[in-house]
Short mmCIF file of C-alpha atoms in Angstrom, two decimals:
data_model
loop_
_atom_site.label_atom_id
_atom_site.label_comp_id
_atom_site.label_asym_id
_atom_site.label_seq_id
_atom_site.Cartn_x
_atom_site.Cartn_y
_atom_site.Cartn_z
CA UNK A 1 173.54 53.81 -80.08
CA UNK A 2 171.32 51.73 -82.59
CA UNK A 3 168.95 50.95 -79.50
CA UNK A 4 168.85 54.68 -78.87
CA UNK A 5 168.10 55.41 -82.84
CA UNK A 6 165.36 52.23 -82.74
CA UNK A 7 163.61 53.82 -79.83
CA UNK A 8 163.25 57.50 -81.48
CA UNK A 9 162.17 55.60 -84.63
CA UNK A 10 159.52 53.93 -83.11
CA UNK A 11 158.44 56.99 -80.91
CA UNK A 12 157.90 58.85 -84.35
CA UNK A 13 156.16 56.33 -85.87
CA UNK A 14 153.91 56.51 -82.96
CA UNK A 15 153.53 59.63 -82.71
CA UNK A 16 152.71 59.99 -86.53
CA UNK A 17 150.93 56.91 -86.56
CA UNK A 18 148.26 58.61 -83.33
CA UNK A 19 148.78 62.29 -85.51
CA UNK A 20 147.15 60.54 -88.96
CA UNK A 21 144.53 58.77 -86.55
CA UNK A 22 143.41 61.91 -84.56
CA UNK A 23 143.58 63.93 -87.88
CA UNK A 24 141.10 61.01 -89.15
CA UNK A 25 139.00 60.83 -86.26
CA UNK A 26 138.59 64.98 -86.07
CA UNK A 27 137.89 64.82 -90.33
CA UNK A 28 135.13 62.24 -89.85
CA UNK A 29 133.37 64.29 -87.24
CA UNK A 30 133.95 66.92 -89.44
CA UNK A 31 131.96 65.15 -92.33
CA UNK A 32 129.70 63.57 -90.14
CA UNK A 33 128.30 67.13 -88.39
CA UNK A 34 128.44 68.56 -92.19
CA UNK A 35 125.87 66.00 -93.20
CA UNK A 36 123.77 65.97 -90.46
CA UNK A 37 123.41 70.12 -90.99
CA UNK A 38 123.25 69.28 -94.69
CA UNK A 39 120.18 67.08 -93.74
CA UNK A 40 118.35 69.29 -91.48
CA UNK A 41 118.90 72.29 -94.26
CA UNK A 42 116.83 70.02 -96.59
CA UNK A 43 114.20 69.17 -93.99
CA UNK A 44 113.34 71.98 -92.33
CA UNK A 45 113.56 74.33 -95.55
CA UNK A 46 111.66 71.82 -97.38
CA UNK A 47 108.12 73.83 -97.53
CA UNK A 48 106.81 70.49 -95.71
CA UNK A 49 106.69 70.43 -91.88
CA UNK A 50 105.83 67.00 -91.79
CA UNK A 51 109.12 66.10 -92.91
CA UNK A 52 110.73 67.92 -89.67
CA UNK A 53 112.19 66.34 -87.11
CA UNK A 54 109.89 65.24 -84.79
CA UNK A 55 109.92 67.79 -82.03
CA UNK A 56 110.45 66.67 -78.13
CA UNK A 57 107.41 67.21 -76.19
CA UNK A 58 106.02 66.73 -72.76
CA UNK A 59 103.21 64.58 -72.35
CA UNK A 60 100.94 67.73 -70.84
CA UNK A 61 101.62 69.69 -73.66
CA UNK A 62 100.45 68.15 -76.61
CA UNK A 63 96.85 68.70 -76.44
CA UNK A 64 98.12 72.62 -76.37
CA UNK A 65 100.40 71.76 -79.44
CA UNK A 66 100.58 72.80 -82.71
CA UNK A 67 103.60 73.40 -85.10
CA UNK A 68 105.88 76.13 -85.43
CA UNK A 69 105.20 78.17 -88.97
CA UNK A 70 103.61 80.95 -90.35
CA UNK A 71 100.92 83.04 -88.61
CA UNK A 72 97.19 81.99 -90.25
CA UNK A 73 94.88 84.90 -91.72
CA UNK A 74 93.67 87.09 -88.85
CA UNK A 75 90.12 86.07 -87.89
CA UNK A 76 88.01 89.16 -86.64
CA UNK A 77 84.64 88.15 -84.78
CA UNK A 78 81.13 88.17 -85.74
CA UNK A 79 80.05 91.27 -83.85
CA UNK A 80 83.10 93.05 -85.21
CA UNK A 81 84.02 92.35 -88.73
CA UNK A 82 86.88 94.11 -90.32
CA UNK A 83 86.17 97.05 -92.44
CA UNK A 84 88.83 99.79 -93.64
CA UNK A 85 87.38 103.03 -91.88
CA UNK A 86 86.80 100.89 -88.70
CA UNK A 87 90.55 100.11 -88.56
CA UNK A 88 91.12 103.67 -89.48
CA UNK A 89 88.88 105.03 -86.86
CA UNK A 90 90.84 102.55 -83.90
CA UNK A 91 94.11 104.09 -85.31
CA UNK A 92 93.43 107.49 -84.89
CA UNK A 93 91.39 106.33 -81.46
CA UNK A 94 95.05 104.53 -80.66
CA UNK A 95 96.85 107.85 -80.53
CA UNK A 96 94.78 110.38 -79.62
CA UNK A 97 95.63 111.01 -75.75
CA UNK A 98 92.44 112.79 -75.09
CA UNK A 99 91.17 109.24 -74.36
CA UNK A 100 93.24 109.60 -70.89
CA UNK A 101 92.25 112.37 -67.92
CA UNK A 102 95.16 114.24 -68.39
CA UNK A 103 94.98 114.58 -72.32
CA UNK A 104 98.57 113.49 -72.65
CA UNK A 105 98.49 109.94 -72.55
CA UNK A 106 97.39 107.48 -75.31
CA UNK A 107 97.20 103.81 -76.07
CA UNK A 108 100.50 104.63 -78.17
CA UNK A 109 102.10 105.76 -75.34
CA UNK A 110 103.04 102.25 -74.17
CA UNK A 111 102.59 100.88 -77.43
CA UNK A 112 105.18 102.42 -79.64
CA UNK A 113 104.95 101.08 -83.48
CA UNK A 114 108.88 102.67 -83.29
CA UNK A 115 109.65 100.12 -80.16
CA UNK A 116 108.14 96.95 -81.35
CA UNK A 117 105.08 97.74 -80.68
CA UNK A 118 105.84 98.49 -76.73
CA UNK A 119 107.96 101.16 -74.84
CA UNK A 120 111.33 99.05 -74.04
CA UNK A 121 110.52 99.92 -70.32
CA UNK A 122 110.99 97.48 -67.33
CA UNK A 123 107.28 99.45 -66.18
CA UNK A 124 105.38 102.04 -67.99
CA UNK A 125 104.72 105.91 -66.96
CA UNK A 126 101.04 106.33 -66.81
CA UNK A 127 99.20 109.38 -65.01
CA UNK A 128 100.90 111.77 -63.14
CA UNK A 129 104.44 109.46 -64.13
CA UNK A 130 102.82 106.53 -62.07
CA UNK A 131 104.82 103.11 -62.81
CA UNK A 132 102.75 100.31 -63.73
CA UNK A 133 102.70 96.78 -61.79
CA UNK A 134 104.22 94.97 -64.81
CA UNK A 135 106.08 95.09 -68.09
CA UNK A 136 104.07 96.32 -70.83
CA UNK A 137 103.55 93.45 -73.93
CA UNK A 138 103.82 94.35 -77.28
CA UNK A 139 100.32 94.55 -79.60
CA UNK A 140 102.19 92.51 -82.31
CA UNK A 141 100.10 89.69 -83.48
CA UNK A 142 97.97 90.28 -80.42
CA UNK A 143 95.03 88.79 -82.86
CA UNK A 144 96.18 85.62 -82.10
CA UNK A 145 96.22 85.79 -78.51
CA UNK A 146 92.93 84.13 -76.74
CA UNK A 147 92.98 86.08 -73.67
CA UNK A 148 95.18 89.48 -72.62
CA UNK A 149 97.36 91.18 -70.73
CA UNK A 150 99.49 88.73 -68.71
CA UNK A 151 96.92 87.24 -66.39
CA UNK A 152 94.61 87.18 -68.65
CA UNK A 153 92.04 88.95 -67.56
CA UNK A 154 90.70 90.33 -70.78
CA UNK A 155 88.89 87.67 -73.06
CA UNK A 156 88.98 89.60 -75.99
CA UNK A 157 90.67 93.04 -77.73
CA UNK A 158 87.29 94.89 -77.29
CA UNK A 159 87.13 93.80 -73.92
CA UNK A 160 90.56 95.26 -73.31
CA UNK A 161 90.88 98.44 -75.41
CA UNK A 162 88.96 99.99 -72.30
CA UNK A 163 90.78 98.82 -69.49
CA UNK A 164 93.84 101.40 -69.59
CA UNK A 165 92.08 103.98 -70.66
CA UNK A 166 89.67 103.23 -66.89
CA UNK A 167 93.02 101.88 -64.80
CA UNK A 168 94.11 104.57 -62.57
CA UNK A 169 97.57 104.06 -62.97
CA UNK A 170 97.54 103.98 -66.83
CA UNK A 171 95.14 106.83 -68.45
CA UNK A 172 93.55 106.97 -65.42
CA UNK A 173 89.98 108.06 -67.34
CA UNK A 174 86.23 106.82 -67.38
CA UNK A 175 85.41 105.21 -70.40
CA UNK A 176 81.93 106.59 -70.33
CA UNK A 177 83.59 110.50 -69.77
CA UNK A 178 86.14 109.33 -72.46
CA UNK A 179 83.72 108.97 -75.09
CA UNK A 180 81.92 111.89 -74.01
CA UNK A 181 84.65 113.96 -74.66
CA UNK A 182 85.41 112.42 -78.13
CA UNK A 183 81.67 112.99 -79.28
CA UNK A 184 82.54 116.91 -78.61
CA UNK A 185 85.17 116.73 -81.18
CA UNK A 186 83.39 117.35 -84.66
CA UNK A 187 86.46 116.18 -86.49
CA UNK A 188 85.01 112.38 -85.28
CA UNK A 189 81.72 112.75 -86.54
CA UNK A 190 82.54 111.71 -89.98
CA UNK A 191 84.91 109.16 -89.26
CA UNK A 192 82.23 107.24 -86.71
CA UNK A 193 79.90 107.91 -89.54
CA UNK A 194 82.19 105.54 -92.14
CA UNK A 195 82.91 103.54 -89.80
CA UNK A 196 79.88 102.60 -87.70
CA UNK A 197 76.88 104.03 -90.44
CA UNK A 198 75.90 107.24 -88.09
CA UNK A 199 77.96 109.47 -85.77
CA UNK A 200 77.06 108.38 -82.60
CA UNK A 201 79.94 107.66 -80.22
CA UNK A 202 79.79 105.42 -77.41
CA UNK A 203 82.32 103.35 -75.74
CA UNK A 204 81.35 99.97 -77.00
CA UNK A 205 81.85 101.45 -80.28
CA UNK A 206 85.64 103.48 -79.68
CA UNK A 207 86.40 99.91 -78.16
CA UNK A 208 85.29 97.92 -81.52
CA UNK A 209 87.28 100.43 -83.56
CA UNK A 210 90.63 100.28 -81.44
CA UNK A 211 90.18 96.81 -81.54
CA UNK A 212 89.59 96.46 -85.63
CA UNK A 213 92.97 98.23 -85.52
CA UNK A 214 94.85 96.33 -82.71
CA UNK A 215 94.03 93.09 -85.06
CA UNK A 216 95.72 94.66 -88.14
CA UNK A 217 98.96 94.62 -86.46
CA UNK A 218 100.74 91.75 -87.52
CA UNK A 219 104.45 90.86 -87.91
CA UNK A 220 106.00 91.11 -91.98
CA UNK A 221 107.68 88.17 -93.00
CA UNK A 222 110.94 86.89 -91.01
CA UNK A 223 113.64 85.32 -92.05
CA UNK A 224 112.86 82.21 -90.25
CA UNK A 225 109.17 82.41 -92.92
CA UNK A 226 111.51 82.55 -96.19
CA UNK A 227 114.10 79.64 -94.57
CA UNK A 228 111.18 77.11 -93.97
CA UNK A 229 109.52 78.16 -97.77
CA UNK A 230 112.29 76.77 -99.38
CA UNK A 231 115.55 79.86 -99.15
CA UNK A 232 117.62 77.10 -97.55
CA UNK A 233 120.73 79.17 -97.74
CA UNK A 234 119.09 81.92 -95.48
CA UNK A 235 119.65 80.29 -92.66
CA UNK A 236 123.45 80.52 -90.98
CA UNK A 237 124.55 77.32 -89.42
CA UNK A 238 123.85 78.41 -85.83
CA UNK A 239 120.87 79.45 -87.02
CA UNK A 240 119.62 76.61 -87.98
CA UNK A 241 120.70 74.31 -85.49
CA UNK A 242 119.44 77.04 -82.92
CA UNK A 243 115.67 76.03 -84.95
CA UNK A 244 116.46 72.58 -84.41
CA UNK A 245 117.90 72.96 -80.56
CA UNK A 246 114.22 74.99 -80.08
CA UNK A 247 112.02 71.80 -81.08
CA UNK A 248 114.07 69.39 -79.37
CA UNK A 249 117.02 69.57 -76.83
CA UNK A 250 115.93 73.07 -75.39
CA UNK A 251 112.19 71.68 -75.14
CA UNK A 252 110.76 75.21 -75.90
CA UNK A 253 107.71 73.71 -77.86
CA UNK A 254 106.13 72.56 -74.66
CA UNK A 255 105.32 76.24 -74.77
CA UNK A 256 105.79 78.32 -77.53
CA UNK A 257 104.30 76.80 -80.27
CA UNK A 258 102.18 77.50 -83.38
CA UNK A 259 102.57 79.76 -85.78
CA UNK A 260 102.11 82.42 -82.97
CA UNK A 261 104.91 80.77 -80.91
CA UNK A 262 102.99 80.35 -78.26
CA UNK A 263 100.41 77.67 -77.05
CA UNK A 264 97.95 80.49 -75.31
CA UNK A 265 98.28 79.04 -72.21
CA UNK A 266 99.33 79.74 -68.53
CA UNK A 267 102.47 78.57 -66.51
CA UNK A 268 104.44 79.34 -63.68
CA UNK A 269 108.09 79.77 -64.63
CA UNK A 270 108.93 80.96 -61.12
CA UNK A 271 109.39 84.47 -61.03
CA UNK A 272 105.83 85.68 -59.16
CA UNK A 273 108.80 86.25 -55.66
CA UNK A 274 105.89 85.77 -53.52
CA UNK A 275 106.68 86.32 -50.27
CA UNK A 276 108.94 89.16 -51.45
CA UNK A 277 108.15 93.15 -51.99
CA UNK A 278 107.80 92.30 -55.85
CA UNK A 279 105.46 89.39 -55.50
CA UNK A 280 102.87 89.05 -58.16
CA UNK A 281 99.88 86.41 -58.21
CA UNK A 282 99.45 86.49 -61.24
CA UNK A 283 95.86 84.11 -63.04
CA UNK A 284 95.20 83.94 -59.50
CA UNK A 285 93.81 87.20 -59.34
CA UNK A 286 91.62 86.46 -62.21
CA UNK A 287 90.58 82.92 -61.14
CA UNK A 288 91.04 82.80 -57.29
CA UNK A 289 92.50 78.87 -58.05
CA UNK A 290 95.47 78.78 -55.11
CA UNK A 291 97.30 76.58 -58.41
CA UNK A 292 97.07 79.70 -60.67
CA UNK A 293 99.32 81.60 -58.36
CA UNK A 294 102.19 82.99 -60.14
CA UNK A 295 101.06 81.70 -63.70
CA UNK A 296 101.24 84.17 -66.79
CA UNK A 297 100.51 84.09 -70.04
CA UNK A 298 102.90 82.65 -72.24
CA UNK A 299 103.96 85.23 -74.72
CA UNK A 300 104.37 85.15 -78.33
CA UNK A 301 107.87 84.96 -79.71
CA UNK A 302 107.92 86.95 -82.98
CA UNK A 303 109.48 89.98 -82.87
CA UNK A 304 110.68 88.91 -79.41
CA UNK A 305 114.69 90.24 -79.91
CA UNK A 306 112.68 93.85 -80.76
CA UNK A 307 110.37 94.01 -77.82
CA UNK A 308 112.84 93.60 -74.52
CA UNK A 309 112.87 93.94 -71.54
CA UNK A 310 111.48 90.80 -71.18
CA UNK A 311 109.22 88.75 -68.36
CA UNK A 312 106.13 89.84 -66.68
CA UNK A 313 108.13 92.28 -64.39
CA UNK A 314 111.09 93.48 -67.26
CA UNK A 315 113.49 91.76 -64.56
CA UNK A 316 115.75 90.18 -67.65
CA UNK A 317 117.84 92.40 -70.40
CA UNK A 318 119.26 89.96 -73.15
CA UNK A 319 118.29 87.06 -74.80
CA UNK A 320 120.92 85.21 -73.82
CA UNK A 321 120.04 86.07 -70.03
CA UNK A 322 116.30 84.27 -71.05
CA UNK A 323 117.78 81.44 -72.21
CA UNK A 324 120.36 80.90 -69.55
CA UNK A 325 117.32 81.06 -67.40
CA UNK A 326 115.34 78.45 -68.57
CA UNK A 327 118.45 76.63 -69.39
CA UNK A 328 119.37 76.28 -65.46
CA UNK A 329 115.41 75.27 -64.91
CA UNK A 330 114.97 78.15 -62.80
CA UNK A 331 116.31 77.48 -59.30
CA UNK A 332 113.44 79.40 -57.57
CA UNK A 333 114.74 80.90 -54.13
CA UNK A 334 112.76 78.66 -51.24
CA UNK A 335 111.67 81.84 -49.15
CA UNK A 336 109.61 83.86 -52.04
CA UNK A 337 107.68 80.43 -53.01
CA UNK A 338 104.79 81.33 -50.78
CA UNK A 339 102.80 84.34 -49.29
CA UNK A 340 99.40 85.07 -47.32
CA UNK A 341 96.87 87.09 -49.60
CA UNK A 342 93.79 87.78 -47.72
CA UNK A 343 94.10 85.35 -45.42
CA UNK A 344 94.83 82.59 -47.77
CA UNK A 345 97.88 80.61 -47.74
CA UNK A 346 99.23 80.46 -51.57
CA UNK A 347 102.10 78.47 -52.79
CA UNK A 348 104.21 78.97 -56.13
CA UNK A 349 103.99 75.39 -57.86
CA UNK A 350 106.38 75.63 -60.68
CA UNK A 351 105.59 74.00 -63.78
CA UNK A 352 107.16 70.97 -65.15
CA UNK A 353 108.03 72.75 -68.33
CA UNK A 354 110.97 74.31 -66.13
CA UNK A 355 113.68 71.90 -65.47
CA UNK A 356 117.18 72.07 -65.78
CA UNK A 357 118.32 71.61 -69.64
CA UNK A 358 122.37 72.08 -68.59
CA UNK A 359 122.42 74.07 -72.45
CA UNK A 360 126.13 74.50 -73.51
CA UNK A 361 127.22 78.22 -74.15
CA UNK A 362 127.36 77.52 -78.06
CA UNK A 363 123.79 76.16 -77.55
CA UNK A 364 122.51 78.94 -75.79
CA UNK A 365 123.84 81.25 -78.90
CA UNK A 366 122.60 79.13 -81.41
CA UNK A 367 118.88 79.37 -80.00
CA UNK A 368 119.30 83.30 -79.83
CA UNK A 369 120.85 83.45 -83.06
CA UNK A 370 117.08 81.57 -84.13
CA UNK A 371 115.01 84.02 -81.85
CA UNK A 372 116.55 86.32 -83.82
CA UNK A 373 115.36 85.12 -87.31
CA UNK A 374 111.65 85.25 -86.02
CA UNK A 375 111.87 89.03 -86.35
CA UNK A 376 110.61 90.84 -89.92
CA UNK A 377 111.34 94.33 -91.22
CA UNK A 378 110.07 97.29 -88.56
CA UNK A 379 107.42 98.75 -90.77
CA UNK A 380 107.30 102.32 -90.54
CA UNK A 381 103.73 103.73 -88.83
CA UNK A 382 103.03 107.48 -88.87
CA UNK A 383 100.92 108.94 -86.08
CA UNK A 384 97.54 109.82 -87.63
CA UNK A 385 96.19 113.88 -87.55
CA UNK A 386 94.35 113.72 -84.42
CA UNK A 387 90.50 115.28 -85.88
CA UNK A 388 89.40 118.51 -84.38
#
């Protein structure tokens, strides 16, 4: 009987003894995760990147690199400079669907300030209820993008004002007719007066003045701007480690980087299906280089949980379907890696960017919870009287 009584004795002390020790163990890495958040608060809410965490980059993209933070003043060029009634002018231009053959469809069709600055569509309606090739982007901070649309084939806002309003799919116009008929309406002649110094109309100048305006469009400040001034208790705890998984584990600053959150560049993230019914070439069309085949432009992120669906064909829905995407590196289907355009063999080289990252589920909701914070306040834009 006493051996019986020693032996549950000892088998609760051991069992308290592994309790206090587990208990321990689980309070420590309690503290210890508590401090390291503590610590990154401080850091990245500091006002001071260079007291960030350094971020994890790929060799390849650092002469592309430059920190995450606020967007920089909007530069307008030389042969364009900013003036009030010029913006004004490109607004009205904007949504006035007399610009299009059919007089129904405007810039603002596919560019809705009420839907991020896009129309939430996989593919936009153009004339005649046409669907476009590929998922229209939003205009947001599209001041700070180097080249447009997702190939890129546009080198600057002027030179792509005019290419919907000429693309038969999309307003399906001339831009020479299209500024024939806006010289007809007297209401303009005052407005390309203030704007321009006289009331001629021409197309180089209804491209300057949409332009003026597309460069005016800029995101308000996020929360992620207030966290990293110095608001350190902004920022949620998934938040901020969802900041700190972006510049390191998740490796999303090989790309989207800058103020911008993007590095203005080009990759291949495997989704161009070539091969396939839905195959898109992508730069290649631009550059004819068989290695730009499949490569987009790498999108901004601000605003990006406001301007879904998202990709260059609207193929993904949620964030978190994004981010499991990149977080399983892509496993591109063998047979829709290569296709024969014009009797040239071309081959979808994925970038290196795109590998598998094996991101746990609480990671991949931490990171959207971020994406989240790099959206501001919709500000409320009211369609212009169109002049008669």
């Amino acid at each position: 009987m006493k051996n019986v009584l020693s032996w549950i004795l000892i088998a609760f002390l051991t069992v308290s003894l592994l309790n206090n020790c587990f208990s321990n163990s689980v309070q420590k890495e309690i503290r210890g995760k508590a401090s390291f958040l503590a610590e990154l608060r401080k850091l990245y809410s500091s006002g001071d990147s260079s007291q960030w965490p350094k971020p994890i980059l790929d060799p390849d993209a650092k002469p592309y690199f430059a920190e995450i933070g606020h967007l920089p003043d909007i530069q307008f060029p030389a042969d364009n400079p900013y003036s009030e009634d010029k913006a004004a002018l490109g607004k009205i231009l904007f949504f006035d669907p007399r610009l299009s053959k059919s007089n129904q469809i405007a810039c603002a069709s596919c560019h809705d300030p009420e839907l991020g600055w896009c129309d939430n569509r996989t593919f936009s309606f153009g004339h005649d209820r046409q669907l476009g090739t590929r998922n229209a982007m939003s205009i947001l901070n599209v001041a700070y993008a180097q080249s447009l649309f997702w190939d890129g084939r546009a080198a600057s806002l002027e030179d792509q004002s005019e290419m919907p309003i000429r693309d038969e799919r999309e307003m399906s116009g001339h831009i020479d007719l299209a500024a024939g008929k806006i010289a007809k309406i007297k209401g303009y002649e005052v407005l390309f007066e203030k704007a321009f110094g006289d009331k001629k109309v021409s197309k180089d100048r209804i491209s300057k003045a949409i332009a003026a305006f597309e460069r005016t469009i800029k995101s308000g400040t996020s929360k992620f701007d207030q966290f990293i001034d110095g608001k350190a208790d902004l920022y949620s705890n998934d938040e901020l480690m969802g900041l700190h998984l972006f510049r390191t584990k998740a490796q999303c600053m090989n790309c989207h980087s800058s103020g911008y959150f993007s590095n203005n560049q080009f990759e291949n993230v495997g989704t161009s299906l070539l091969g396939s019914k839905e195959e898109d070439l992508g730069r290649y069309l631009v550059t004819k280089k068989a290695e730009d085949a499949g490569k987009f432009r790498v999108p901004g992120l601000r605003e990006v949980s406001r301007t879904g669906p998202w990709i260059h064909n609207g193929s993904m829905t949620t964030l978190t379907e994004v981010i499991q995407f990149y977080s399983k590196g892509n496993p591109e289907h063998s047979q829709k890696r290569s296709t024969v355009h014009e009797g040239i063999t071309l081959t979808s080289e994925k970038s290196g960017f795109v590998r598998l990252l094996d991101l746990t589920d609480e990671e991949i909701s931490q990171l959207e919870a971020f994406l989240r914070t790099l959206s501001s306040k919709p500000e409320r834009v009211l369609p212009p009287a169109l002049p008669q």
